[in-house]
CSV table of C-alpha atoms and ligand atoms in Angstrom, one decimal:
chain,number,residue,atom,x,y,z
G,16,MET,CA,72.3,88.8,170.3
G,17,PRO,CA,70.1,91.7,169.1
G,18,ASP,CA,66.4,91.0,169.1
G,19,ARG,CA,65.2,94.0,167.1
G,20,LEU,CA,66.2,96.1,164.1
G,21,GLY,CA,68.3,99.2,164.8
G,22,ALA,CA,67.2,102.8,164.5
G,23,PRO,CA,66.4,104.2,161.0
G,24,LEU,CA,69.5,105.3,159.1
G,25,PRO,CA,69.9,109.1,158.9
G,26,ALA,CA,70.1,108.9,155.1
G,27,PRO,CA,68.7,106.1,152.9
G,28,LEU,CA,71.1,103.7,151.1
G,29,PHE,CA,69.0,103.8,147.9
G,30,ASN,CA,66.7,106.3,146.3
G,31,ARG,CA,64.1,103.9,144.9
G,32,LEU,CA,63.8,100.2,145.9
G,33,ALA,CA,61.6,98.0,143.7
G,34,ILE,CA,60.5,94.7,145.2
G,35,ILE,CA,59.0,92.2,142.8
G,36,GLY,CA,56.8,89.6,144.5
G,37,LEU,CA,55.3,90.7,147.8
G,38,GLY,CA,55.0,87.3,149.5
G,39,LEU,CA,56.7,86.2,152.7
G,40,ILE,CA,60.2,87.4,151.7
G,41,GLY,CA,59.3,90.4,149.6
G,42,SER,CA,56.9,91.9,152.2
G,43,SER,CA,59.4,91.2,155.0
G,44,LEU,CA,62.0,93.1,153.0
G,45,ALA,CA,59.6,96.0,152.4
G,46,ARG,CA,58.8,96.1,156.2
G,47,ALA,CA,62.5,95.9,157.2
G,48,ALA,CA,63.6,98.5,154.6
G,49,ARG,CA,60.9,100.9,155.8
G,50,ALA,CA,61.8,100.4,159.4
G,51,ARG,CA,65.5,101.2,158.8
G,52,ASN,CA,65.0,103.9,156.2
G,53,LEU,CA,67.0,102.0,153.6
G,54,ALA,CA,65.2,103.5,150.6
G,55,ALA,CA,63.7,107.0,150.0
G,56,ALA,CA,60.8,105.3,148.2
G,57,ILE,CA,59.6,101.7,147.9
G,58,VAL,CA,57.8,100.3,144.8
G,59,ALA,CA,55.9,97.0,145.2
G,60,ILE,CA,55.4,95.1,142.0
G,61,ASP,CA,53.1,92.0,142.0
G,62,GLY,CA,51.2,90.3,139.3
G,63,SER,CA,48.3,89.4,141.6
G,64,GLU,CA,45.6,91.9,142.2
G,65,THR,CA,44.7,90.3,145.6
G,66,VAL,CA,48.4,90.7,146.7
G,67,ARG,CA,48.5,94.3,145.5
G,68,ASP,CA,45.2,95.1,147.4
G,69,ARG,CA,46.7,93.6,150.6
G,70,VAL,CA,50.0,95.5,150.2
G,71,THR,CA,48.0,98.7,149.9
G,72,GLN,CA,46.0,97.9,153.0
G,73,LEU,CA,49.2,97.0,154.9
G,74,ASN,CA,50.8,100.2,153.6
G,75,LEU,CA,54.0,98.4,152.7
G,76,ALA,CA,55.1,100.6,149.8
G,77,ASP,CA,54.9,104.1,148.3
G,78,THR,CA,53.9,102.8,144.8
G,79,ILE,CA,52.1,99.6,144.1
G,80,THR,CA,51.8,98.3,140.5
G,81,GLY,CA,51.3,95.1,138.4
G,82,ASP,CA,53.4,96.5,135.6
G,83,THR,CA,56.9,95.2,136.0
G,84,ALA,CA,58.7,97.4,133.4
G,85,ASN,CA,57.0,100.6,134.6
G,86,GLY,CA,57.5,99.7,138.3
G,87,VAL,CA,61.3,99.3,138.0
G,88,GLN,CA,61.8,102.6,136.1
G,89,ASP,CA,64.2,104.9,138.0
G,90,ALA,CA,64.8,102.2,140.7
G,91,ASP,CA,68.4,102.0,141.7
G,92,PHE,CA,67.9,98.7,143.6
G,93,ILE,CA,65.5,95.9,142.4
G,94,ILE,CA,65.0,92.7,144.3
G,95,LEU,CA,63.2,89.8,142.6
G,96,CYS,CA,61.2,87.9,145.3
G,97,VAL,CA,59.2,85.5,143.1
G,98,PRO,CA,59.5,81.7,143.0
G,99,VAL,CA,62.7,80.5,141.4
G,100,GLY,CA,61.0,79.2,138.3
G,101,ALA,CA,59.4,82.6,137.6
G,102,CYS,CA,62.7,84.6,137.7
G,103,GLY,CA,63.5,84.3,133.9
G,104,SER,CA,60.2,85.7,132.7
G,105,VAL,CA,60.2,88.4,135.4
G,106,ALA,CA,63.7,89.5,134.3
G,107,GLU,CA,62.6,89.6,130.7
G,108,ALA,CA,59.5,91.7,131.7
G,109,MET,CA,61.6,94.2,133.7
G,110,ARG,CA,64.3,94.8,131.1
G,111,PRO,CA,62.6,97.7,129.1
G,112,GLY,CA,62.3,99.7,132.3
G,113,LEU,CA,65.8,99.2,133.8
G,114,ALA,CA,67.8,102.4,134.6
G,115,LYS,CA,71.5,102.7,133.9
G,116,GLY,CA,73.6,101.7,136.9
G,117,ALA,CA,70.7,99.9,138.7
G,118,ILE,CA,71.6,97.0,141.0
G,119,ILE,CA,69.5,93.9,140.4
G,120,SER,CA,69.3,91.2,143.1
G,121,ASP,CA,67.0,88.4,144.1
G,122,VAL,CA,66.3,86.1,147.1
G,123,GLY,CA,66.0,82.7,145.3
G,124,SER,CA,66.8,79.6,147.2
G,125,VAL,CA,68.8,78.2,144.3
G,126,LYS,CA,71.6,80.3,142.7
G,127,GLY,CA,73.1,78.6,139.6
G,128,SER,CA,69.7,78.4,137.9
G,129,ILE,CA,68.8,82.0,138.9
G,130,VAL,CA,72.0,83.3,137.3
G,131,ALA,CA,71.3,81.3,134.2
G,132,GLN,CA,67.7,82.6,134.0
G,133,ILE,CA,68.3,86.3,134.8
G,134,ALA,CA,71.7,87.2,133.4
G,135,PRO,CA,70.9,86.9,129.7
G,136,HIS,CA,68.1,89.5,130.1
G,137,LEU,CA,70.3,92.2,131.7
G,138,PRO,CA,71.9,95.0,129.7
G,139,ALA,CA,75.6,95.6,130.3
G,140,ASN,CA,75.0,98.9,132.1
G,141,VAL,CA,73.4,97.4,135.2
G,142,HIS,CA,74.9,95.3,138.1
G,143,PHE,CA,73.7,91.9,139.1
G,144,VAL,CA,74.3,90.7,142.7
G,145,PRO,CA,72.3,87.5,143.4
G,146,ALA,CA,71.4,86.9,147.1
G,147,HIS,CA,69.8,84.2,149.2
G,148,PRO,CA,68.6,85.0,152.7
G,149,VAL,CA,68.7,81.7,154.7
G,150,ALA,CA,65.6,82.7,156.7
G,151,GLY,CA,62.0,81.9,156.3
G,152,THR,CA,58.9,80.3,157.7
G,153,GLU,CA,56.4,77.8,156.3
G,154,TYR,CA,53.9,80.6,155.6
G,155,SER,CA,53.4,82.6,152.4
G,156,GLY,CA,51.9,85.9,151.2
G,157,PRO,CA,52.1,89.5,152.3
G,158,ASP,CA,50.5,88.9,155.7
G,159,ALA,CA,53.1,86.3,156.6
G,160,GLY,CA,56.0,88.8,156.5
G,161,PHE,CA,57.6,90.6,159.4
G,162,SER,CA,60.5,93.1,159.6
G,163,THR,CA,62.8,91.0,161.8
G,164,LEU,CA,62.7,87.9,159.6
G,165,PHE,CA,66.4,88.4,158.6
G,166,LEU,CA,67.7,89.3,162.0
G,167,ASN,CA,70.8,87.3,162.9
G,168,ARG,CA,70.2,85.0,159.9
G,169,TRP,CA,72.8,84.4,157.1
G,170,CYS,CA,72.4,86.0,153.7
G,171,ILE,CA,74.6,84.5,151.0
G,172,LEU,CA,75.7,86.7,148.0
G,173,THR,CA,76.8,85.0,144.8
G,174,PRO,CA,78.1,87.9,142.6
G,175,PRO,CA,79.3,86.6,139.2
G,176,GLU,CA,82.9,87.1,138.4
G,177,GLY,CA,83.6,90.6,137.3
G,178,THR,CA,80.8,92.2,139.3
G,179,ASP,CA,81.5,95.8,140.4
G,180,PRO,CA,82.7,95.5,144.0
G,181,ALA,CA,80.9,98.7,144.9
G,182,ALA,CA,77.6,97.2,143.8
G,183,THR,CA,78.3,94.0,145.9
G,184,ALA,CA,79.2,96.3,148.9
G,185,LYS,CA,75.9,98.1,148.6
G,186,VAL,CA,73.9,94.9,148.6
G,187,ARG,CA,75.9,93.7,151.6
G,188,ALA,CA,75.2,97.0,153.4
G,189,PHE,CA,71.5,96.6,152.7
G,190,TRP,CA,71.4,93.0,154.2
G,191,GLU,CA,73.6,94.0,157.2
G,192,ALA,CA,71.3,96.9,157.9
G,193,ILE,CA,68.3,94.6,158.3
G,194,GLY,CA,70.3,92.4,160.7
G,195,SER,CA,71.8,89.7,158.5
G,196,ASN,CA,75.3,88.2,158.5
G,197,VAL,CA,76.5,88.2,155.0
G,198,GLU,CA,78.8,85.7,153.3
G,199,GLU,CA,79.9,85.4,149.6
G,200,MET,CA,80.4,82.2,147.6
G,201,SER,CA,80.0,80.8,144.1
G,202,PRO,CA,76.5,79.8,142.9
G,203,ALA,CA,77.6,76.2,142.5
G,204,HIS,CA,79.0,76.0,146.0
G,205,HIS,CA,75.8,77.7,147.4
G,206,ASP,CA,73.7,75.1,145.6
G,207,ARG,CA,75.6,72.2,147.1
G,208,VAL,CA,75.6,73.6,150.6
G,209,LEU,CA,71.9,74.4,150.5
G,210,ALA,CA,71.1,71.0,149.0
G,211,ILE,CA,72.2,69.3,152.2
G,212,THR,CA,71.2,71.9,154.7
G,213,SER,CA,67.8,72.9,153.3
G,214,HIS,CA,66.6,71.2,150.2
G,215,LEU,CA,67.2,67.6,151.3
G,216,PRO,CA,65.6,68.1,154.8
G,217,HIS,CA,62.5,69.5,153.0
G,218,LEU,CA,62.4,66.5,150.7
G,219,ILE,CA,62.7,64.2,153.7
G,220,ALA,CA,59.9,66.0,155.5
G,221,TYR,CA,57.6,66.0,152.4
G,222,ASN,CA,58.3,62.2,152.1
G,223,ILE,CA,57.8,61.2,155.7
G,224,VAL,CA,54.5,63.1,156.1
G,225,GLY,CA,53.3,61.6,152.8
G,226,THR,CA,54.3,58.1,154.0
G,227,ALA,CA,52.4,58.6,157.3
G,228,ALA,CA,49.4,59.9,155.5
G,229,ASP,CA,49.3,56.7,153.4
G,230,LEU,CA,49.7,54.2,156.2
G,231,GLU,CA,46.8,51.9,156.5
G,232,GLU,CA,47.4,50.3,159.9
G,233,VAL,CA,47.7,53.6,161.7
G,234,THR,CA,44.7,55.9,161.6
G,235,GLN,CA,45.0,59.6,160.6
G,236,SER,CA,43.8,60.6,164.0
G,237,GLU,CA,46.5,58.6,165.7
G,238,VAL,CA,49.2,60.2,163.5
G,239,ILE,CA,47.9,63.6,164.6
G,240,LYS,CA,47.3,62.7,168.2
G,241,PHE,CA,50.8,61.2,168.8
G,242,SER,CA,52.7,63.6,166.5
G,243,ALA,CA,54.7,65.1,169.4
G,244,GLY,CA,57.0,62.0,169.1
G,245,GLY,CA,58.9,63.8,166.4
G,246,PHE,CA,56.5,63.8,163.4
G,247,ARG,CA,55.1,67.2,164.3
G,248,ASP,CA,58.4,68.9,163.5
G,249,PHE,CA,58.4,67.3,160.0
G,250,THR,CA,54.8,68.5,159.4
G,251,ARG,CA,55.9,72.1,159.9
G,252,ILE,CA,58.5,71.8,157.2
G,253,ALA,CA,56.2,69.8,155.0
G,254,ALA,CA,53.6,72.6,155.2
G,255,SER,CA,56.0,74.9,153.2
G,256,ASP,CA,54.8,76.5,149.9
G,257,PRO,CA,54.4,73.8,147.2
G,258,THR,CA,55.2,76.2,144.3
G,259,MET,CA,58.4,77.4,145.9
G,260,TRP,CA,59.6,73.9,146.7
G,261,ARG,CA,58.6,72.4,143.4
G,262,ASP,CA,60.8,75.1,141.8
G,263,VAL,CA,63.7,74.5,144.2
G,264,PHE,CA,63.9,70.8,143.3
G,265,LEU,CA,63.5,71.3,139.6
G,266,ASN,CA,66.2,74.0,139.6
G,267,ASN,CA,68.8,72.3,141.9
G,268,LYS,CA,68.4,68.9,140.5
G,269,ASP,CA,72.1,67.8,140.3
G,270,ALA,CA,73.1,68.8,143.8
G,271,VAL,CA,69.9,67.4,145.4
G,272,LEU,CA,70.3,64.1,143.6
G,273,GLU,CA,73.9,63.9,144.7
G,274,MET,CA,73.1,64.6,148.3
G,275,LEU,CA,70.1,62.2,148.1
G,276,GLY,CA,72.5,59.4,146.9
G,277,ARG,CA,74.8,60.0,149.9
G,278,PHE,CA,71.8,60.1,152.3
G,279,THR,CA,70.4,56.9,151.0
G,280,GLU,CA,73.7,55.1,151.5
G,281,ASP,CA,74.0,56.4,155.1
G,282,LEU,CA,70.4,55.4,155.7
G,283,SER,CA,71.2,51.9,154.5
G,284,ALA,CA,74.1,51.8,157.0
G,285,LEU,CA,71.7,52.7,159.9
G,286,GLN,CA,69.1,50.1,158.6
G,287,ARG,CA,71.8,47.5,158.7
G,288,ALA,CA,72.9,48.5,162.2
G,289,ILE,CA,69.3,48.1,163.4
G,290,ARG,CA,68.9,44.7,161.6
G,291,TRP,CA,72.1,43.3,163.1
G,292,GLY,CA,71.5,44.8,166.6
G,293,ASP,CA,74.7,46.9,166.3
G,294,GLY,CA,73.9,49.2,169.3
G,295,GLU,CA,77.5,50.6,169.3
G,296,ALA,CA,77.2,51.9,165.7
G,297,LEU,CA,73.8,53.5,166.5
G,298,PHE,CA,75.1,55.1,169.7
G,299,THR,CA,78.2,56.5,168.0
G,300,HIS,CA,76.1,57.9,165.2
G,301,PHE,CA,73.6,59.5,167.5
G,302,THR,CA,76.4,61.0,169.7
G,303,ARG,CA,78.0,62.6,166.6
G,304,THR,CA,74.7,64.1,165.5
G,305,ARG,CA,73.9,65.6,168.9
G,306,ALA,CA,77.2,67.5,168.7
G,307,VAL,CA,76.1,69.0,165.4
G,308,ARG,CA,73.0,70.5,167.1
G,309,ARG,CA,75.1,71.9,169.9
G,310,SER,CA,77.2,73.8,167.3
G,311,ILE,CA,74.1,75.2,165.7
G,312,ILE,CA,72.9,76.5,169.0
G,313,ASP,CA,76.4,77.9,169.9
G,314,LEU,CA,76.3,79.8,166.5
G,315,GLY,CA,73.0,81.5,167.5
G,316,GLN,CA,71.1,79.8,164.7
G,317,GLU,CA,68.7,78.0,167.1
G,318,VAL,CA,67.6,78.4,170.7
G,319,ASP,CA,68.5,76.1,173.5
G,320,ALA,CA,64.9,75.8,174.8
G,321,PRO,CA,63.5,72.3,175.2
G,322,ASP,CA,60.9,71.0,172.8
G,323,PHE,CA,62.8,72.5,169.9
G,324,GLY,CA,62.2,76.0,171.3
G,325,ARG,CA,58.5,75.8,170.5
G,326,ARG,CA,56.6,78.8,172.0
G,327,THR,CA,53.9,78.0,174.5
G,328,LYS,CA,51.8,81.2,174.3
G,329,PRO,CA,49.6,81.5,171.3
G,330,ASP,CA,50.2,85.3,171.0
G,331,ASP,CA,53.9,84.5,170.4
G,332,GLU,CA,53.0,82.8,167.1
G,333,THR,CA,53.0,86.1,165.2
G,334,GLN,CA,56.8,85.7,164.6
M,430,NAP,P1,55.4,83.7,148.4
M,430,NAP,O1,55.1,84.1,149.8
M,430,NAP,O2,54.6,82.7,147.7
M,430,NAP,O3,55.5,85.0,147.5
M,430,NAP,C1,55.8,85.0,146.1
M,430,NAP,C2,55.1,86.2,145.5
M,430,NAP,O4,55.5,86.2,144.1
M,430,NAP,C3,53.6,86.1,145.5
M,430,NAP,O5,53.0,87.3,145.8
M,430,NAP,C4,53.3,85.7,144.1
M,430,NAP,O6,52.0,86.0,143.6
M,430,NAP,C5,54.4,86.4,143.3
M,430,NAP,N1,54.6,85.8,142.0
M,430,NAP,C6,54.6,84.5,141.7
M,430,NAP,N2,54.9,84.3,140.4
M,430,NAP,C7,55.1,85.5,139.9
M,430,NAP,C8,55.4,86.1,138.6
M,430,NAP,N3,55.6,85.2,137.5
M,430,NAP,N4,55.4,87.4,138.4
M,430,NAP,C9,55.2,88.2,139.5
M,430,NAP,N5,54.9,87.8,140.7
M,430,NAP,C10,54.9,86.5,140.9
M,430,NAP,O7,56.9,83.1,148.3
M,430,NAP,P2,58.2,83.5,149.3
M,430,NAP,O8,58.2,82.5,150.4
M,430,NAP,O9,58.2,84.9,149.6
M,430,NAP,O10,59.4,83.1,148.3
M,430,NAP,C11,59.8,84.0,147.3
M,430,NAP,C12,61.3,83.7,146.9
M,430,NAP,O11,62.0,83.7,148.1
M,430,NAP,C13,61.5,82.3,146.3
M,430,NAP,O12,62.4,82.4,145.2
M,430,NAP,C14,62.1,81.5,147.4
M,430,NAP,O13,63.0,80.5,146.8
M,430,NAP,C15,62.8,82.5,148.2
M,430,NAP,N6,63.0,82.2,149.6
M,430,NAP,C16,62.0,81.7,150.3
M,430,NAP,C17,62.2,81.4,151.7
M,430,NAP,C18,61.0,80.9,152.5
M,430,NAP,O14,61.3,80.3,153.6
M,430,NAP,N7,59.8,81.0,152.1
M,430,NAP,C19,63.4,81.6,152.3
M,430,NAP,C20,64.5,82.1,151.5
M,430,NAP,C21,64.3,82.4,150.2
M,430,NAP,P3,50.8,84.9,143.6
M,430,NAP,O15,50.5,84.8,145.0
M,430,NAP,O16,49.8,85.5,142.8
M,430,NAP,O17,51.5,83.7,143.0
């Protein structure tokens, strides 16, 4: 498995790449695109002056602006990297500046709602290829990004029916160049798959950490002190950005509620097995789940190190 990005391409894939929203994902894309020479010029567009100042200091782009319509002018590839709930207003703001033939994409964690928000604002002479990199951390902002974030991670493309295959192929080439494995599916299927693999686990983590924080008979210091018993791993997920995750749940409501219903039923079955002392049911269940983890490791989506691959040296924490 490769552990670093390849050499810069001899010729860039795009002339002008505009990235809107320079947080964890947007700044990682800027870094990765620079490292691999994927665009002749990079434009960073962000509404926050603080973010723009930081992007300037980090030298992540050739042009940095807060004006969305101006920023996207002449860009042949535009990627929206803002929270899901902001995509409609950002698409509306960029419309006056869009160049004919431009490819518009995004990185939103929900796809059905993104298509519904963005597509109505796009003129017929541009291409729309939504994307979702299944990669991230619990950190936010331009300082949190790093160029290898997408390496050996999946990126799911959900091009609407009738999308120009050449545009989809270019977006695929971009993600592959920064190390991702690319798969295509419909927005609805994406939202169901991610509801169970990402959205529900985050909801469970937010819930369990909240429950522990509210417990009266166990002190806060005990929760922190004994967290290595399993709780610690939930706290990492539950530290994820509140704006991003609020928007994910509001915009993938149906799929999340459906998966939550199934989860609750299965949880009741486990509760029942504990109540009735049904050790065989518990053992069978836990054996099946252990095999799922093995498959994830075999697919290279997790490391086989003990303690959930947690790094021991503080200077390793930069990744
Ligand atoms: P982030 O670090 O919080 O960055 C978001 C950036 O967008 C911030 O600079 C923010 O500025 C800016 N922004 C917010 N609202 C805006 C608006 N209306 N107009 C222009 N800029 C705006 O978030 P992120 O983690 O990179 O997430 C960005 C997108 O990636 C989300 O759609 C998320 O679903 C998706 N995604 C995230 C992950 C992950 O693990 N984090 C993984 C895959 C996909 P302010 O700081 O001023 O708000």
